[in-house]
Amino acid sequence: MAHRDKRVWMLATGLAGLAGYTDAVGYLLFDGFYVSFMSGNSTQMAVGVVMHPTVAMRAASLLSAFVLGVFGATLLGSAAGARRGPLVLAMVTALLVAAASSVERMPSAWTACLMAGAMGAANIVIQRDGETSVGVTYMTGTLVRFGQGLAGALVGGPRWAWLSDLLLWAGLVCGAVIGAQCYARLSSASIWIAALAAGCFVFLAAILGAGHTADHT
């Protein structure tokens, strides 16, 4: 990877870690529902339509919140132009702060939706030509590229093309492990750690420069 790409992937891996952390906390806090893994929620919704309508409605609300987070962050990023990365991350931070603040004051469904919206928005931080180039909350495509990169390296392709995808996946898994550990000790207060981490990423994105987060190649 070029030097610029290394800095982009450093941010991307950190955001994947944040997604893993937040998803683990959400999974434990909301009885097996996800706040970033929307494939899982889609399956839960589909099964719930047949077996448990209440489960279907809960999953559908998280799916809607995730999409709304993507929608809002896309509009914000388009308006922000060169400052897309830091401003979208500021939105992620604000949603996580709202989630952490709402745990004791509002129904859990509201808190879950705020977290899902934050995770949807996180996917808009790193873009190329107006399209998300690195999805930080879903790993299926990342693992496919990892496998392809390994195969390519064996048949004479780029030797280390698979490394960035492995790091992205490892970031999410490590974040989830930390999230589970924090939840075991802090319960719902562990959401504040996600908000603090997101706030730190605002400054990291600003240091990297908007061009690095918005024009990844």
Coordinates of N, CA, C and O in Angstrom, one line a residue, residues 11 15 18 73 76 83-96 118 121-126 195 197-206 213:
L11 N -7.2 4.4 9.7 CA -8.5 4.9 10.1 C -9.6 3.9 9.9 O -10.4 3.7 10.8
L15 N -12.1 2.3 12.7 CA -13.5 2.4 12.6 C -14.2 1.0 12.6 O -15.2 0.8 13.2
L18 N -14.3 0.1 16.2 CA -15.4 0.8 16.8 C -16.7 0.1 16.5 O -17.6 -0.1 17.4
A73 N -25.9 10.8 6.9 CA -24.4 11.1 6.7 C -24.0 11.4 5.3 O -23.1 12.1 5.0
L76 N -24.9 15.0 4.7 CA -24.0 15.8 5.5 C -22.6 15.8 4.7 O -22.0 16.9 4.6
R83 N -14.4 18.5 4.0 CA -14.4 18.2 5.4 C -15.3 17.0 5.7 O -15.7 16.8 6.9
R84 N -15.6 16.2 4.8 CA -16.6 15.1 4.9 C -16.2 14.2 6.1 O -17.0 13.9 7.0
G85 N -15.0 13.7 6.1 CA -14.6 12.7 7.1 C -14.8 13.2 8.6 O -15.5 12.5 9.3
P86 N -14.2 14.3 9.0 CA -14.4 14.8 10.4 C -15.9 15.1 10.7 O -16.3 14.8 11.8
L87 N -16.6 15.7 9.8 CA -18.0 16.0 10.1 C -18.9 14.8 10.2 O -19.8 14.8 11.1
V88 N -18.7 13.8 9.3 CA -19.5 12.6 9.4 C -19.1 11.9 10.7 O -20.0 11.4 11.4
L89 N -17.9 11.9 11.1 CA -17.5 11.3 12.4 C -18.1 12.0 13.6 O -18.4 11.4 14.6
A90 N -18.2 13.3 13.4 CA -18.8 14.1 14.5 C -20.3 13.7 14.6 O -20.8 13.7 15.8
M91 N -20.9 13.4 13.5 CA -22.3 12.9 13.6 C -22.4 11.5 14.3 O -23.3 11.3 15.1
V92 N -21.4 10.7 13.9 CA -21.4 9.4 14.6 C -21.2 9.5 16.1 O -21.9 8.9 16.9
T93 N -20.3 10.5 16.5 CA -20.1 10.7 17.9 C -21.3 11.2 18.6 O -21.7 10.8 19.7
A94 N -22.0 12.2 18.0 CA -23.2 12.8 18.5 C -24.3 11.7 18.8 O -25.0 11.7 19.8
L95 N -24.5 10.8 17.8 CA -25.5 9.7 17.9 C -25.1 8.8 19.1 O -26.0 8.3 19.8
L96 N -23.8 8.5 19.2 CA -23.4 7.6 20.3 C -23.6 8.3 21.6 O -23.9 7.6 22.6
A118 N -25.8 5.5 14.2 CA -24.3 5.8 14.2 C -23.5 4.9 13.4 O -22.6 5.3 12.6
A121 N -23.9 5.6 9.7 CA -23.2 6.8 9.3 C -21.7 6.5 9.2 O -21.0 7.1 8.3
A122 N -21.2 5.6 10.0 CA -19.7 5.4 10.0 C -19.3 4.8 8.7 O -18.1 5.0 8.3
N123 N -20.1 4.2 7.9 CA -19.8 3.7 6.6 C -19.6 4.7 5.5 O -19.1 4.4 4.4
I124 N -19.9 6.0 5.8 CA -19.8 7.1 4.8 C -18.5 7.8 5.0 O -18.2 8.7 4.2
V125 N -17.7 7.5 6.0 CA -16.5 8.3 6.3 C -15.5 8.1 5.1 O -14.9 9.1 4.7
I126 N -15.3 6.9 4.7 CA -14.2 6.7 3.6 C -14.9 6.4 2.3 O -15.6 5.4 2.2
A195 N -18.6 6.2 22.4 CA -18.7 7.7 22.0 C -17.4 8.4 22.1 O -17.0 9.2 21.3
A197 N -14.4 7.0 21.8 CA -13.5 6.6 20.7 C -13.9 7.3 19.4 O -13.0 7.7 18.7
A198 N -15.2 7.4 19.2 CA -15.6 8.1 17.9 C -15.2 9.5 17.9 O -14.8 10.0 16.9
G199 N -15.2 10.2 19.1 CA -14.7 11.5 19.2 C -13.2 11.6 18.9 O -12.8 12.6 18.2
C200 N -12.5 10.6 19.3 CA -11.0 10.6 19.0 C -10.8 10.5 17.5 O -9.9 11.1 16.9
F201 N -11.7 9.7 16.8 CA -11.5 9.5 15.4 C -11.9 10.8 14.6 O -11.4 10.9 13.5
V202 N -12.7 11.7 15.2 CA -12.9 13.0 14.5 C -11.6 13.7 14.3 O -11.3 14.2 13.2
F203 N -10.8 13.7 15.4 CA -9.5 14.4 15.3 C -8.5 13.6 14.4 O -7.7 14.3 13.7
L204 N -8.5 12.3 14.4 CA -7.7 11.5 13.6 C -8.0 11.8 12.1 O -7.1 12.0 11.3
A205 N -9.3 11.8 11.8 CA -9.7 12.1 10.4 C -9.2 13.5 10.0 O -8.8 13.7 8.8
A206 N -9.3 14.5 10.9 CA -8.8 15.8 10.5 C -7.3 15.9 10.3 O -6.8 16.6 9.4
T213 N -9.6 10.7 3.5 CA -10.8 9.9 3.9 C -11.8 10.0 2.9 O -12.7 9.1 2.8

